[in-house]
XYZ file of C-alpha atoms in Angstrom:
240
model
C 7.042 49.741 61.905
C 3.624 49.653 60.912
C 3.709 53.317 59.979
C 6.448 52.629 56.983
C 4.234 49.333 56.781
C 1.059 51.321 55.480
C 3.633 54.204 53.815
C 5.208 51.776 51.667
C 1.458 49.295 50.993
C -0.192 52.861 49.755
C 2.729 54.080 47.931
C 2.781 50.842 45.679
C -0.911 51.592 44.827
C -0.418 55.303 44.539
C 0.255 54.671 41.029
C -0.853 52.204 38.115
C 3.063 50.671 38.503
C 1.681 48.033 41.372
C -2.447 47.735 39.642
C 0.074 46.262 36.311
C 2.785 44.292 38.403
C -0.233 42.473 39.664
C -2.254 42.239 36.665
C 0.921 41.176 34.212
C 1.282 37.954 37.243
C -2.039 37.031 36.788
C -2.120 37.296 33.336
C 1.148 35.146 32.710
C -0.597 32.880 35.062
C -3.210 32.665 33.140
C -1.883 32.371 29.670
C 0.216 29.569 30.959
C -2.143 27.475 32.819
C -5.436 27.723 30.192
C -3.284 28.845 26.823
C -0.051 27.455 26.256
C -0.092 23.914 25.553
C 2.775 22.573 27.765
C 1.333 23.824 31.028
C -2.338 23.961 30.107
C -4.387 22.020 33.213
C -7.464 21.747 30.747
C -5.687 18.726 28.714
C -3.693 17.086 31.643
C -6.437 14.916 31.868
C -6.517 14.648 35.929
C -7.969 17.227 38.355
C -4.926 18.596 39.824
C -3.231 22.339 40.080
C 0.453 20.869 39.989
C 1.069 22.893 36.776
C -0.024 26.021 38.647
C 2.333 24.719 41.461
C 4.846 24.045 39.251
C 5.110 27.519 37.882
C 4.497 30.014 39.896
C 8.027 29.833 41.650
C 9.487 30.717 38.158
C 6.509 33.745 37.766
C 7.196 35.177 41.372
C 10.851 34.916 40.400
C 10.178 38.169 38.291
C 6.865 39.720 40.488
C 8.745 39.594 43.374
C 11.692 41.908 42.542
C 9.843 44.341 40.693
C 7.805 44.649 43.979
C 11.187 45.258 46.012
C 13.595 46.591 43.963
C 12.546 50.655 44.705
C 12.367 49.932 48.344
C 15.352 51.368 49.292
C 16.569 52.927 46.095
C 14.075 55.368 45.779
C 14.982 56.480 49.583
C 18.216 56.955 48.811
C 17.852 58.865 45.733
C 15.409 60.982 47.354
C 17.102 61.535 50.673
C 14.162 60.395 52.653
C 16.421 57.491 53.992
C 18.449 60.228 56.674
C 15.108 61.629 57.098
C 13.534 58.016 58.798
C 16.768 58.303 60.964
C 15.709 61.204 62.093
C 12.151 59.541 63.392
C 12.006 57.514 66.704
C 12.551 54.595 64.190
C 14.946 51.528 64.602
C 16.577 50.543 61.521
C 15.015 46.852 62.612
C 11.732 49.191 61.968
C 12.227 50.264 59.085
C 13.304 46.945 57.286
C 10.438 44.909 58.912
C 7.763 47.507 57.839
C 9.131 47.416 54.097
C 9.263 43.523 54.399
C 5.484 43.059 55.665
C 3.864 45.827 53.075
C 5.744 43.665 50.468
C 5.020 40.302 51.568
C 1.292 41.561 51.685
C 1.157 42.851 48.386
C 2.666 39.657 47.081
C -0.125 37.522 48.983
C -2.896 39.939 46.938
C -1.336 39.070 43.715
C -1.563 35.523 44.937
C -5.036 35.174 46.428
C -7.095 35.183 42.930
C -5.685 32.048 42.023
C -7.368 30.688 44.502
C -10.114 30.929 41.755
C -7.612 28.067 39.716
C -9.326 25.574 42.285
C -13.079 26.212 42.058
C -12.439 26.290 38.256
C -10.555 22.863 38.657
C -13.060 21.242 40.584
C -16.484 22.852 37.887
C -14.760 20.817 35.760
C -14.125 17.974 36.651
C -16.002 14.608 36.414
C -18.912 14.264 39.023
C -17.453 12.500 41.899
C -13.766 13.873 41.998
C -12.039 14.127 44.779
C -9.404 17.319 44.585
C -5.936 16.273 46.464
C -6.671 18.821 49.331
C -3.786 18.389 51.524
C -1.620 18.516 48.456
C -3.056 21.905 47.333
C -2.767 23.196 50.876
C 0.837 22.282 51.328
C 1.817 23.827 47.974
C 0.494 26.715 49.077
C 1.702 26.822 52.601
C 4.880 26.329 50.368
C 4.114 29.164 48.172
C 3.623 31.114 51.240
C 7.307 30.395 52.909
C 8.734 30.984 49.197
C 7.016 34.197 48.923
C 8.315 35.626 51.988
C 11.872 34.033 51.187
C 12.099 35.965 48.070
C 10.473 38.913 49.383
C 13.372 39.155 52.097
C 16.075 38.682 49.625
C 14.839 41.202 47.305
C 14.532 43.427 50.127
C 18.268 42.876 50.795
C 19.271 42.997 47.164
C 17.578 46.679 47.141
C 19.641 47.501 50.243
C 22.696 46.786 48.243
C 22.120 49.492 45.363
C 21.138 53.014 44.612
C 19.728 51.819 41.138
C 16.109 49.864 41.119
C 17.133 47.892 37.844
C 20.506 46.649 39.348
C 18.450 45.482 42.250
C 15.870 43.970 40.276
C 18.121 42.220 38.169
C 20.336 40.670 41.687
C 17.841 39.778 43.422
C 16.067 37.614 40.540
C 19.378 36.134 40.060
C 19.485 35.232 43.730
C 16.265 34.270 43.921
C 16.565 31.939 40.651
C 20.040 30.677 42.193
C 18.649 30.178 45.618
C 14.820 28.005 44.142
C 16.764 26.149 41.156
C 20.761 26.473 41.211
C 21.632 23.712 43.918
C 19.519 21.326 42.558
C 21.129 21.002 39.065
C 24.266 21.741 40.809
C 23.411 18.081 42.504
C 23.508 16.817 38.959
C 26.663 17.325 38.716
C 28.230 16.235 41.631
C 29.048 12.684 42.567
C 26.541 10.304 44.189
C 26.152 10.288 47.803
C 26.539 14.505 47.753
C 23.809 14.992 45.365
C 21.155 14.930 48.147
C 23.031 16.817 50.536
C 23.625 19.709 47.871
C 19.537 19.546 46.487
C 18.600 20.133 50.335
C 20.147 23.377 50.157
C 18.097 24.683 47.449
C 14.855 26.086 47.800
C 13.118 23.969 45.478
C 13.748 20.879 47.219
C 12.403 22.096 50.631
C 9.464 23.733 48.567
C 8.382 20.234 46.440
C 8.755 18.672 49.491
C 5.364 20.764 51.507
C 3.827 20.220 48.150
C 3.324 16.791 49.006
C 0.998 17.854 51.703
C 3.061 16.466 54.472
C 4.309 19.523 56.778
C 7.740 18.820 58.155
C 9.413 21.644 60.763
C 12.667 21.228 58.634
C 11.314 22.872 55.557
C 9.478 25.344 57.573
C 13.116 25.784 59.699
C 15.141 26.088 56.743
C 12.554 28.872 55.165
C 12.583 30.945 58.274
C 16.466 30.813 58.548
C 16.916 31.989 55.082
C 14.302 34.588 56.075
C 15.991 35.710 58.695
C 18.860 35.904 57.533
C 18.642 38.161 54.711
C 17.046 40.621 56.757
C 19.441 40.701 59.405
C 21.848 41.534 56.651
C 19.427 44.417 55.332
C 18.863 45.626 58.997
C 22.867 45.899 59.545
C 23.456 47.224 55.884
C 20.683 50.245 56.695
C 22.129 50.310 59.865
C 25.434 51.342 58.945
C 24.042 53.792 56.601
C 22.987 55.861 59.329
């Protein structure tokens, strides 16, 4: 496992493909956060990163599957898939080690804006008091998010011989997963609105945002976690 682990973390940096993927979430980050008026944290007037919070689901929506969606594509068009088969390798193995080098990468693309909170707290008044236990929970919550997305777009990859077909499902799963059930809940009739936003992501996400760290958002991430990839390990499975 951790051999395909390190084989798939090197092969993403092998070429200037992952340095850009990287780079292009940063810089939309940026642009967002400092330029663009409607999220810009310099004129909200309070010391606070919930615009960065705020956004970055919708950004990983897109870094996410372009980090997964040659996974298993590129194996198949290359043949190397039979050849892994052929290894003392499980295809448990195999799926995990793709899953960790990707949830890894994501977390490097993630770590700079850490920078977002020394920059937040230079400038503000003398005095302020940053909302710690919110910032930590959001990104706990970013964490669980990242890993949910990187498992589905894992699965999405297993699904399709083409890397743009898999890109393209597994944003759409991704953006149906974090944001479809809670404007489904607008919809519905009150008294099943809740029941329907608790299935989305972005309920479960807002909710370790606040800083309080409930085992039912951290359950419901793991299940969704674990689901997917038992459906990618049985999918490569039967490709054997």
């Amino acid at each position: 496992m951790w051999a395909i682990c390190k084989k798939e973390f090197r092969q993403f940096f092998s070429n200037l493909t992952g340095y850009i993927t990287i780079i292009l979430f940063l810089l939309l980050n940026g642009l967002f956060l400092f330029v663009f008026s409607s999220f810009n944290i310099l004129d909200y007037g309070y010391a606070t990163l919930e615009n960065f919070f705020s956004l970055a689901p919708y950004i990983l929506l897109l870094l996410i599957p372009a980090v997964t969606m040659r996974l298993f594509p590129d194996e198949k068009r290359a043949g190397t898939l039979e050849i892994l088969f052929t290894r003392p390798l499980t295809a448990r193995q195999i799926v995990m080690g793709k899953f960790i080098a990707s949830l890894i990468v994501v977390l490097i693309a993630l770590l700079p804006t850490l920078t977002y909170l020394f920059t937040i707290k230079a400038m503000s008044a003398e005095g302020t008091v940053l909302d710690m236990g919110g910032i930590t929970g959001s990104y706990i919550g970013l964490l669980f998010l990242s890993a949910a997305f990187t498992a589905i777009g894992l699965c999405s990859s297993s699904f399709t011989d083409n890397p743009v077909v898999a890109f393209l499902l597994s944003a759409f799963l991704c953006f149906a997963l974090y944001s479809g059930f809670g404007a489904l809940s607008k919809l519905v009739g009150t008294g099943a609105d809740y029941i329907v936003e608790t299935i989305g992501m972005e309920f479960h996400y807002r909710s370790l945002s606040k800083g309080v760290i409930d085992s039912r958002d951290l359950i419901y991430f793991l299940s969704i976690i674990c689901f997917t990839l038992f459906i990618t390990i049985q999918r490569i499975g039967r490709k054997n």
